mmCIF file of C-alpha atoms in Angstrom:
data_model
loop_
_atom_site.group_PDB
_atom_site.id
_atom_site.type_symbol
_atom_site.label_atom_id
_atom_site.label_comp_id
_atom_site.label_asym_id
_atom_site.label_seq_id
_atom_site.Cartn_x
_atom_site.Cartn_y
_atom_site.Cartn_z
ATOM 1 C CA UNK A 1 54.411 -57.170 118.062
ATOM 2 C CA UNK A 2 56.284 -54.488 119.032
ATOM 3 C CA UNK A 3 59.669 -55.167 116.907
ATOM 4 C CA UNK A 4 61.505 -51.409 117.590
ATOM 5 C CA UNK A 5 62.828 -50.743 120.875
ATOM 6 C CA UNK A 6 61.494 -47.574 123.446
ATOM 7 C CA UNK A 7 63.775 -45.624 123.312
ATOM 8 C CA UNK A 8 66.087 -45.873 126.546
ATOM 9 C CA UNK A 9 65.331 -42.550 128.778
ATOM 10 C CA UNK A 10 66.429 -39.390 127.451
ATOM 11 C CA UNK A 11 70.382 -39.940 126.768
ATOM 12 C CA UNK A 12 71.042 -36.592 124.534
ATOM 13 C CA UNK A 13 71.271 -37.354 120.775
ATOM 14 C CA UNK A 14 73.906 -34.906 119.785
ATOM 15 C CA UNK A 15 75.754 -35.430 116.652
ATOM 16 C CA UNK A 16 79.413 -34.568 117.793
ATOM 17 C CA UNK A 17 80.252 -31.901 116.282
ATOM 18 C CA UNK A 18 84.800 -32.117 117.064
ATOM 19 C CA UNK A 19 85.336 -33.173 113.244
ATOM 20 C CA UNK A 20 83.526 -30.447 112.158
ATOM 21 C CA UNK A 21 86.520 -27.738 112.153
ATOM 22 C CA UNK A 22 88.355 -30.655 109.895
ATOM 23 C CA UNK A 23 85.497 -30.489 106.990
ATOM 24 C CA UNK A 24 85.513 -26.580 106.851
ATOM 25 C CA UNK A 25 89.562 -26.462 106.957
ATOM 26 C CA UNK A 26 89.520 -29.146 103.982
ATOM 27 C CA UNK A 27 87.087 -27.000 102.084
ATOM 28 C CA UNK A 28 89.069 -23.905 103.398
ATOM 29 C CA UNK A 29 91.786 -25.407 101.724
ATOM 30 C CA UNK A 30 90.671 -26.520 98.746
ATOM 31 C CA UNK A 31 89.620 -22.389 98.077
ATOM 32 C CA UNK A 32 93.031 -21.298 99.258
ATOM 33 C CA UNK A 33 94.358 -23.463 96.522
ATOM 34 C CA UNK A 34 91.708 -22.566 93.751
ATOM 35 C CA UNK A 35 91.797 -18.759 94.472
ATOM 36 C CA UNK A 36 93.392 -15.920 92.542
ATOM 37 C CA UNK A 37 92.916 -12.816 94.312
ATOM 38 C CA UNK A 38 90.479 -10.441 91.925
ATOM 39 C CA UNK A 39 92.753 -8.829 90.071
ATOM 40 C CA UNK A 40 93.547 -5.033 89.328
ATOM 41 C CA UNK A 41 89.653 -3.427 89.674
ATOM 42 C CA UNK A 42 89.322 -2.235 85.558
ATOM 43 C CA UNK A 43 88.924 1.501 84.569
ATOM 44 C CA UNK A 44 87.944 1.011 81.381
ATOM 45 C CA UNK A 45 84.333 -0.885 80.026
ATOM 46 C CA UNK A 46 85.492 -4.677 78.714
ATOM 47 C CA UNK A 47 83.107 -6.803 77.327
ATOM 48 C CA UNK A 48 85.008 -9.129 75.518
ATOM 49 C CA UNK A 49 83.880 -10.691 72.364
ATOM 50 C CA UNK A 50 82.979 -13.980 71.365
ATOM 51 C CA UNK A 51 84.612 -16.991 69.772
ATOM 52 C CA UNK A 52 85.505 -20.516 69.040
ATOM 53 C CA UNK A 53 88.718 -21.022 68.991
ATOM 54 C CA UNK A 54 89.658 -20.841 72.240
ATOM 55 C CA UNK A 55 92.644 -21.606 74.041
ATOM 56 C CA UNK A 56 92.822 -21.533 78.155
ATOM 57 C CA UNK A 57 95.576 -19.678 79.688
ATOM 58 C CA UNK A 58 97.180 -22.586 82.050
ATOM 59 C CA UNK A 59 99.730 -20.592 84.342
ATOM 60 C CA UNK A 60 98.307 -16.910 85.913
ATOM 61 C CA UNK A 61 101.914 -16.056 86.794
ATOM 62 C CA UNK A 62 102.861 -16.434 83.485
ATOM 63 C CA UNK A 63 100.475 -14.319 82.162
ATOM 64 C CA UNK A 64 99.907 -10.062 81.456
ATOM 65 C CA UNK A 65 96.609 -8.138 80.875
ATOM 66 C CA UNK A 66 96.220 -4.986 78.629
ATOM 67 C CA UNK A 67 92.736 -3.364 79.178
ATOM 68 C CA UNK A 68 91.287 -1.683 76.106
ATOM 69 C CA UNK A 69 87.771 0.217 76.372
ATOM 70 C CA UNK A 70 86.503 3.185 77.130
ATOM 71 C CA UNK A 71 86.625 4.682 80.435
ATOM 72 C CA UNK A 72 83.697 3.648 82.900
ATOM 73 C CA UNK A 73 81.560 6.731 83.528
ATOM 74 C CA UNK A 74 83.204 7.681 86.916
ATOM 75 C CA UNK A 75 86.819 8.211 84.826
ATOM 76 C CA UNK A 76 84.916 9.767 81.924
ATOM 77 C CA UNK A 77 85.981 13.541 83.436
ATOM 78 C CA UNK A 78 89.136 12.535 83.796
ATOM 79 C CA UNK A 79 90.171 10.459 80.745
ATOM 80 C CA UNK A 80 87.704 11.545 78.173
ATOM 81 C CA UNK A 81 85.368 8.903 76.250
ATOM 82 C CA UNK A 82 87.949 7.842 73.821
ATOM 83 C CA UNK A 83 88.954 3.803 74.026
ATOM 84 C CA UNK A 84 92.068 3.960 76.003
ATOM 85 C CA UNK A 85 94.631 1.579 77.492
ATOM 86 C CA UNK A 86 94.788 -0.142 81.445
ATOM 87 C CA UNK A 87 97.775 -1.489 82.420
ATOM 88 C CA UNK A 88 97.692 -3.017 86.074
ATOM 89 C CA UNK A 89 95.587 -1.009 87.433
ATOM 90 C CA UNK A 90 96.365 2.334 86.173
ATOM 91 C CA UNK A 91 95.082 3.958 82.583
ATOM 92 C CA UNK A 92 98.546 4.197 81.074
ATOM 93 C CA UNK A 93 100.138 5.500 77.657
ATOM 94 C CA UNK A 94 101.356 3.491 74.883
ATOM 95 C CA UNK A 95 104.930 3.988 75.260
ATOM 96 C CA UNK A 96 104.475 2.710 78.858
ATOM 97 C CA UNK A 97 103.737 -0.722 77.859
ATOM 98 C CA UNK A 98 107.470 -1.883 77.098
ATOM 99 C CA UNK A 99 107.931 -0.965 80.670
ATOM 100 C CA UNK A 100 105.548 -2.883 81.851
ATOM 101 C CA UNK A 101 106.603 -6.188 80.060
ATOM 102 C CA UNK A 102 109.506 -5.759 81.502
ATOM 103 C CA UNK A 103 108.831 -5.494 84.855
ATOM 104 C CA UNK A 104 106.483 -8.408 84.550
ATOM 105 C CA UNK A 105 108.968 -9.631 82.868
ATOM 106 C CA UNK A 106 111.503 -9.511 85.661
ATOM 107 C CA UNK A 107 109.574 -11.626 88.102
ATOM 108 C CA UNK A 108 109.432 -14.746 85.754
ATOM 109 C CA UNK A 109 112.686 -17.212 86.179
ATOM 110 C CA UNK A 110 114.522 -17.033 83.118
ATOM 111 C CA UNK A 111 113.512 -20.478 81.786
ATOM 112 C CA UNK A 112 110.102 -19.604 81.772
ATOM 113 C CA UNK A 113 110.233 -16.287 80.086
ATOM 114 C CA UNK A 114 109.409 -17.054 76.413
ATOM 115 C CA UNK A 115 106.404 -18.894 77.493
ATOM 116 C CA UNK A 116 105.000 -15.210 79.053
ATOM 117 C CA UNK A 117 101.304 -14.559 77.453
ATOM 118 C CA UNK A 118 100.223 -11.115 77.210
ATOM 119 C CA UNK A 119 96.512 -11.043 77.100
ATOM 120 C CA UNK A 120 94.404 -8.455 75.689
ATOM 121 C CA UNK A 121 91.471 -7.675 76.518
ATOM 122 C CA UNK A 122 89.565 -5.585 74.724
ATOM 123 C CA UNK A 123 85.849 -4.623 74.379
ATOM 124 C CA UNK A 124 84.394 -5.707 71.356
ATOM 125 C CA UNK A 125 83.676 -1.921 70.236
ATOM 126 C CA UNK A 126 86.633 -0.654 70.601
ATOM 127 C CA UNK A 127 88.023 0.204 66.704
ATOM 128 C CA UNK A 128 91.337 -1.725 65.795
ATOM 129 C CA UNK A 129 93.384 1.617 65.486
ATOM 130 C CA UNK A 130 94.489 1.191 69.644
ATOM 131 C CA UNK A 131 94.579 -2.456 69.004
ATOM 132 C CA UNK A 132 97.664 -2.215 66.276
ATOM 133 C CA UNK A 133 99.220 0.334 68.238
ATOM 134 C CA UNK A 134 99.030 -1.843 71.040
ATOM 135 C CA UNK A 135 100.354 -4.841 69.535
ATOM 136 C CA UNK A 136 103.185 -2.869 67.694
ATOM 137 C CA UNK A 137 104.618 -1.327 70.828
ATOM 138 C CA UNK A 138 104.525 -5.498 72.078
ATOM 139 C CA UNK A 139 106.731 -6.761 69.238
ATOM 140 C CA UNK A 140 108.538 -3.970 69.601
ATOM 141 C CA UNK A 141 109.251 -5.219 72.940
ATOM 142 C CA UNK A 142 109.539 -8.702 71.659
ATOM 143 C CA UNK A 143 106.597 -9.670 73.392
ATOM 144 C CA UNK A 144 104.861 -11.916 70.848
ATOM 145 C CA UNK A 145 102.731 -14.482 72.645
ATOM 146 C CA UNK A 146 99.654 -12.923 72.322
ATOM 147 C CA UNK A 147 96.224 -13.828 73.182
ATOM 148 C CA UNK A 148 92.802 -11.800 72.377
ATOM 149 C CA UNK A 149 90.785 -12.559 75.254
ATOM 150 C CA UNK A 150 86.907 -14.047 74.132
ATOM 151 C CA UNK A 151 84.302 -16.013 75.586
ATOM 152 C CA UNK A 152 83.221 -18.769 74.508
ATOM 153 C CA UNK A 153 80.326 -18.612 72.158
ATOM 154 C CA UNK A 154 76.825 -20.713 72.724
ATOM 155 C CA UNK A 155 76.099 -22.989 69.829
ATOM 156 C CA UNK B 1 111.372 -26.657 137.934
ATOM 157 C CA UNK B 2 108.833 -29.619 139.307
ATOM 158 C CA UNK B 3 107.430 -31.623 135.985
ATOM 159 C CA UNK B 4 103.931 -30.930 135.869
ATOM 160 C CA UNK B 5 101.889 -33.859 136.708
ATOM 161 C CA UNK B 6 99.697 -35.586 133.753
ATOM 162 C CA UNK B 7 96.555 -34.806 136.082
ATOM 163 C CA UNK B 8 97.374 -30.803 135.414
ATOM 164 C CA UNK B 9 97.197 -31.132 131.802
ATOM 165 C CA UNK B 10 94.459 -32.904 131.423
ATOM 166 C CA UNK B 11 92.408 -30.000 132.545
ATOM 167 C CA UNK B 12 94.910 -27.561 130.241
ATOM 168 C CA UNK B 13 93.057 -28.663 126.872
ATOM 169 C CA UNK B 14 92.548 -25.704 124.663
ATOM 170 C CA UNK B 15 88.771 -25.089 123.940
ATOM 171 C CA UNK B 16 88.537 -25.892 120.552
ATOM 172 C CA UNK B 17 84.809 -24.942 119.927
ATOM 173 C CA UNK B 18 85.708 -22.186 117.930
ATOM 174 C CA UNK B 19 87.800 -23.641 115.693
ATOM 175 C CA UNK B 20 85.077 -23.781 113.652
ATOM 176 C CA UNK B 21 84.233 -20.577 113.630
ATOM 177 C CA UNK B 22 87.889 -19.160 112.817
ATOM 178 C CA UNK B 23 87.822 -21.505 109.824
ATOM 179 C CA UNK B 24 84.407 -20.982 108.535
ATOM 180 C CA UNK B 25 85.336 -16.902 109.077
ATOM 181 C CA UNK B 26 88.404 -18.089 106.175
ATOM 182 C CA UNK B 27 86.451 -20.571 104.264
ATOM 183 C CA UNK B 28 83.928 -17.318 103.187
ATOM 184 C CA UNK B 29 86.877 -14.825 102.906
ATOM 185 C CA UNK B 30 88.118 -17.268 99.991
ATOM 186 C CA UNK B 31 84.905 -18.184 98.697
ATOM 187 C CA UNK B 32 84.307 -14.275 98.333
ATOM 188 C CA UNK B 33 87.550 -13.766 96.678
ATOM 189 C CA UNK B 34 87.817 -16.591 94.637
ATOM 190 C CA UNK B 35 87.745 -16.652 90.717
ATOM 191 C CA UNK B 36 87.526 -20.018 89.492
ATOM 192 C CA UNK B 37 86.848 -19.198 86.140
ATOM 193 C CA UNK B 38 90.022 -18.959 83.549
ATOM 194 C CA UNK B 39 91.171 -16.432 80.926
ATOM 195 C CA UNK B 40 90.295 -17.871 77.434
ATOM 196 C CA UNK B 41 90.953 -16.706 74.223
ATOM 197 C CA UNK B 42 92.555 -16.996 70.934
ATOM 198 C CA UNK B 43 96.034 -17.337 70.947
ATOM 199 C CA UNK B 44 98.041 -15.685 68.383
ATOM 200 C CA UNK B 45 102.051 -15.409 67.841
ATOM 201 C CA UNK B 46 102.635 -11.739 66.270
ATOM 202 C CA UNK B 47 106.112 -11.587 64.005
ATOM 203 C CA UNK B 48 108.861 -9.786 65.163
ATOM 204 C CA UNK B 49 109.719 -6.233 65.235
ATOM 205 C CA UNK B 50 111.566 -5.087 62.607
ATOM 206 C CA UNK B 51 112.528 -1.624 61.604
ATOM 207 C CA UNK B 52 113.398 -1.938 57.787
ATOM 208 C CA UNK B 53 110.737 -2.596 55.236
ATOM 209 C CA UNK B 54 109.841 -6.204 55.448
ATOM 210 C CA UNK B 55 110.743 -7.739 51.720
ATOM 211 C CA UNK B 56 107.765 -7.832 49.499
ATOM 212 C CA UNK B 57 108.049 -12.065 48.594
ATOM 213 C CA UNK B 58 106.685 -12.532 44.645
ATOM 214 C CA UNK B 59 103.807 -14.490 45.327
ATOM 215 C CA UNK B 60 101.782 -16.328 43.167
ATOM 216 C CA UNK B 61 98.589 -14.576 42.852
ATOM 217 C CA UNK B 62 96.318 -18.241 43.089
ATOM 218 C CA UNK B 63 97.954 -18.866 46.832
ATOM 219 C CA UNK B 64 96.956 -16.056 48.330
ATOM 220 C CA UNK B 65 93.509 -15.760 50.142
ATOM 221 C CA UNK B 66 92.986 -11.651 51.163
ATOM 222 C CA UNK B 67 90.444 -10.705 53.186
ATOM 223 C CA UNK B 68 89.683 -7.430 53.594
ATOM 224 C CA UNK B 69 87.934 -5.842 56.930
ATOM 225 C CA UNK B 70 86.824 -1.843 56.229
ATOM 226 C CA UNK B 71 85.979 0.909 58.313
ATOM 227 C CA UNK B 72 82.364 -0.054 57.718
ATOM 228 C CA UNK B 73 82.928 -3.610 59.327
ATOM 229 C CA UNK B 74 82.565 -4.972 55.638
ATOM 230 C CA UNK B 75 84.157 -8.209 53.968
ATOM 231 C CA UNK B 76 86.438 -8.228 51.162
ATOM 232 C CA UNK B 77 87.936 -11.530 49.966
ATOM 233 C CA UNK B 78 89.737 -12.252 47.033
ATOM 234 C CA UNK B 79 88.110 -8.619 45.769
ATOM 235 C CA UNK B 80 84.895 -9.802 45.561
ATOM 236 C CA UNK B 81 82.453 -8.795 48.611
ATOM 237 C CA UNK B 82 81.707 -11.549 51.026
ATOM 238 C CA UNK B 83 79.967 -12.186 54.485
ATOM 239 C CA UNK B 84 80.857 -13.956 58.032
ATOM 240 C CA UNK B 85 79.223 -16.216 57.638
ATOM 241 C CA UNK B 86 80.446 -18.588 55.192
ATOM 242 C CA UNK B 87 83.831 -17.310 55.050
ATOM 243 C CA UNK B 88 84.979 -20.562 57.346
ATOM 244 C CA UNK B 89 83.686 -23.370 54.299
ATOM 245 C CA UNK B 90 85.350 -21.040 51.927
ATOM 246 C CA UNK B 91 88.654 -20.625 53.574
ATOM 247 C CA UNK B 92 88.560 -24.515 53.636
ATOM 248 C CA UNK B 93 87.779 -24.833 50.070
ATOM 249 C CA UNK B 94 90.730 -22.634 48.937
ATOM 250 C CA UNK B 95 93.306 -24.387 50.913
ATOM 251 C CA UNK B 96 92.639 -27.950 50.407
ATOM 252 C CA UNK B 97 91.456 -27.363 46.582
ATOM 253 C CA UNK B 98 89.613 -30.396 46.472
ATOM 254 C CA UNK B 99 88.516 -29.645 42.382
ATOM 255 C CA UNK B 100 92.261 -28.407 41.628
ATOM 256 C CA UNK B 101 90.990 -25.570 40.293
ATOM 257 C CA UNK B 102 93.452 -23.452 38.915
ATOM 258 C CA UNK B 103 92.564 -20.061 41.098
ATOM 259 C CA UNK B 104 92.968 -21.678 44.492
ATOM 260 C CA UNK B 105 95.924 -22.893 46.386
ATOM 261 C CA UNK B 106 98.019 -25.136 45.131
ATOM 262 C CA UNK B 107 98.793 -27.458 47.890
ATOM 263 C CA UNK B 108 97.971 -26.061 51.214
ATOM 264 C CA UNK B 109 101.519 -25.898 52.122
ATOM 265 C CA UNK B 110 102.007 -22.975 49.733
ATOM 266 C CA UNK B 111 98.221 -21.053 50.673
ATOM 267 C CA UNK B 112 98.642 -18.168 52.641
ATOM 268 C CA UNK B 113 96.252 -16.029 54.022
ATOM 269 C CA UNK B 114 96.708 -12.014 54.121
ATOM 270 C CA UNK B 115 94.611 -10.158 56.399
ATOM 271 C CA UNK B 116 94.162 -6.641 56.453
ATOM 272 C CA UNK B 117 92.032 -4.137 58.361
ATOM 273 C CA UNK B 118 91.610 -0.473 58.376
ATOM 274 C CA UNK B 119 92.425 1.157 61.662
ATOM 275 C CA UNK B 120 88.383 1.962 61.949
ATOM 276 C CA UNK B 121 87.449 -1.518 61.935
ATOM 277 C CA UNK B 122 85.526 -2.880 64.971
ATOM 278 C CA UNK B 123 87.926 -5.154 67.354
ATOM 279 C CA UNK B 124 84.899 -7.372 67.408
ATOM 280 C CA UNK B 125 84.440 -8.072 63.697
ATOM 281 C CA UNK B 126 88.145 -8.125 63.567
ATOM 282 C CA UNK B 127 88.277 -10.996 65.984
ATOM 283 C CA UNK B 128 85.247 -12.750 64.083
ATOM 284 C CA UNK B 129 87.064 -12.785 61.065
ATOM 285 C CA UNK B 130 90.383 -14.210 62.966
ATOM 286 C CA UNK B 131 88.303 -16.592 64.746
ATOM 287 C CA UNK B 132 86.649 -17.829 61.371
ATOM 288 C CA UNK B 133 89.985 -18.436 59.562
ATOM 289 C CA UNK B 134 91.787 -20.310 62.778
ATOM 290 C CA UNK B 135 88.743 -22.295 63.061
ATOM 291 C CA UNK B 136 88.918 -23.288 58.989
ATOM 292 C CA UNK B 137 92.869 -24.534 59.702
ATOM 293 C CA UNK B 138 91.182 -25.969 62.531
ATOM 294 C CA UNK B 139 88.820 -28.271 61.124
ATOM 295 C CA UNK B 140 91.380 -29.019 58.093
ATOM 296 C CA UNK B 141 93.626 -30.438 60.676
ATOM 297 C CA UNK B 142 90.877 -32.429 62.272
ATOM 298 C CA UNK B 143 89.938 -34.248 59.453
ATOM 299 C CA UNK B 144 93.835 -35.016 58.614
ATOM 300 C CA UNK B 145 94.613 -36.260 61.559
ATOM 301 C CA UNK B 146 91.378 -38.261 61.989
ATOM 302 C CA UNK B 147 92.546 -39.466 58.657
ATOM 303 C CA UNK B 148 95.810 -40.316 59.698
ATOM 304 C CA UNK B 149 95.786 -41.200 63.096
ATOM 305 C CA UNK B 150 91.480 -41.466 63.744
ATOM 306 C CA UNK B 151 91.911 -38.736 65.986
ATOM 307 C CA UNK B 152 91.555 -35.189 66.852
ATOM 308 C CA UNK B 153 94.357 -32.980 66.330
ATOM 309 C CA UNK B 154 94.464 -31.848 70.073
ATOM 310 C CA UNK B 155 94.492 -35.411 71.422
ATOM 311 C CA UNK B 156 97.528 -36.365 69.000
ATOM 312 C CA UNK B 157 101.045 -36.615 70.379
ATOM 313 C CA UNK B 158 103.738 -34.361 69.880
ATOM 314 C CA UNK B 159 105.751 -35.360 66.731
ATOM 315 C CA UNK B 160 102.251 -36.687 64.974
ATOM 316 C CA UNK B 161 100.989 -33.174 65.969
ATOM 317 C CA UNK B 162 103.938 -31.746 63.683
ATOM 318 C CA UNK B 163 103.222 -34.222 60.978
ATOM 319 C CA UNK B 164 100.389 -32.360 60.791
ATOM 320 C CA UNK B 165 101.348 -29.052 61.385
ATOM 321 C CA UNK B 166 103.452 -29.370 58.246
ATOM 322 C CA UNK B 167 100.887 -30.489 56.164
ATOM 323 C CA UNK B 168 98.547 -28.003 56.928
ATOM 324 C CA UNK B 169 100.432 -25.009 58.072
ATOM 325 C CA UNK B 170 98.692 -21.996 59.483
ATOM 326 C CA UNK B 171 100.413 -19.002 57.667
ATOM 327 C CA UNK B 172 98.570 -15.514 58.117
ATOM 328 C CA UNK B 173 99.829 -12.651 56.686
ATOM 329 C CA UNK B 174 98.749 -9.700 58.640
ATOM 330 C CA UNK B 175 99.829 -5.927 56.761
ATOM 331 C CA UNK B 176 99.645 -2.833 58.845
ATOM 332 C CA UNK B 177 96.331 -1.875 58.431
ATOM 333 C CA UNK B 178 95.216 1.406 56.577
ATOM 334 C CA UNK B 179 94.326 4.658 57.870
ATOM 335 C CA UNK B 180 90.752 4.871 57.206
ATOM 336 C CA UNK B 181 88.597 5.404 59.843
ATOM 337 C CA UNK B 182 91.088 6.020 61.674
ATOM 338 C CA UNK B 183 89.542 8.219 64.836
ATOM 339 C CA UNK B 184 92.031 11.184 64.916
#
């Protein structure tokens, strides 16, 4: 009756183990190709709001963030507890941000430039005072592609 | 210089055991820094800069839809106060103007919707409001182009998408907002 064959000696059952290195570097690869290094490490408290009507932001090269909140408790000494502005990863001044478009600006091939996002994002508590000023110094700068950062919202 | 023989490379393989390792060491460097998820948001286009006072158009009082945002996070639309919540349905009502009624838009080519907020209002309520009104042009588009073409707007193609655009254009008037609130 017996069907199944003993099972010759001891002859080692290894799995081989050479393609292994082949499965990690495709999976290695597939991260190096996904990945975004974590951007500039925020200053400021940003939790964004929610909403609908939301568009994804295709290209990360072709895109700029303006942080608006109030400092994080380990800046409060140094930057007081009113909402202020992060650009990179420095708090920064209003009249810095035309600057800062246009060195963003500057590392964008000309053809793409009028497709160049600026996103803001902005705590949800923050009053809209800092918010106009914001977006006046960006059409002042003729940046005008503007997108208010949200998540999405749970039905 | 003698060739080497075959028989002394043979022996000359490189040890690749820890291959493995060296990639997995890479793999969890990328997994750590890795950020799959992407920036979303609600896209808007602000109007240019200019310096001189922009000309004040002679509109006719039944096309415009205000809303008002205060200090206080409250609603005003059309003078009369209103909430959140059904501020989306009512946008939709004034621009299509399914009863013709002669206080709402009269096609929605010619509505245009004025937004204003003081400079104490919550960026949160702010963006509710936006959110609400975009999402009222949304839907209105929707519906045309599912009447048109039986689909949705974002799976139409590019001229059928302007087709649309034009017959439901998304004009928003946005005035510098007043001082109220205003933290000094």
């Amino acid at each position: 009756m017996s069907k199944f064959q003993k099972k010759r000696g001891k002859s080692s059952p290894e799995i081989s183990t050479a393609s292994l290195p082949d499965i990690i570097f495709m999976l290695l690869f597939f991260f190096m190709v996904v990945t975004v290094l974590r951007d500039s490490s925020l200053k400021v408290e940003v939790v964004v709001p929610q909403a609908t009507e939301l568009t994804k932001l295709e290209k990360k090269s072709l895109v700029n963030y303006l942080y608006m909140g109030t400092p994080k408790d380990a800046e409060k000494a140094i930057y007081g507890t009113k909402p202020r502005l992060q650009l990179g990863d420095k708090i920064a001044d209003l009249d810095q941000i035309p600057l800062f478009i246009a060195q963003h600006r500057e590392k964008v091939p000309e053809a793409q430039q009028p497709q160049i996002t600026s996103s803001l994002r902005v705590d949800g508590e923050v009053t809209m005072g800092i918010v106009t000023d914001v977006k006046t110094q960006l059409r002042k700068s003729g940046q005008l592609k503007v997108n208010y950062s949200a998540k999405p919202r749970p039905e | 210089m003698p060739k080497k023989s075959s028989k002394d490379r043979l022996s000359n393989e490189i040890n690749a055991g820890s291959m493995a390792d060296i990639a997995f060491l890479l793999l969890i460097f990328f997994l750590v820094t890795t950020t799959i998820d992407v920036d979303k948001g609600v896209l808007v286009r602000l109007p240019p800069w200019s310096e001189d006072e922009p000309e004040t158009e002679k509109l006719n009082k039944r096309n415009v839809y205000s809303v008002l945002v205060n200090a206080n996070n409250e609603l005003l639309v059309r003078g009369e106060p209103a909430s959140v919540d059904n501020l989306r349905e009512n946008a939709k009502n004034f621009i299509i103007n399914p009863d013709n009624r002669s206080d709402m838009a009269e096609t929605p080519q010619k509505a245009i919707i004025s937004l204003r907020n003081d400079r104490g209002t919550k960026y949160g309520t702010y963006l509710e409001v936006y959110n609400e009104l975009k999402a009222a042009y949304t839907e209105l588009r929707n519906a045309e182009s599912q009447k048109r073409f039986g689909k949705d707007f974002e799976f139409l193609d590019r001229d059928r998408r302007k087709e649309i655009i034009n017959a439901i254009p998304l004009i928003l008037s946005e005035a510098e907002p007043t001082d109220f609130g205003a933290e000094s």
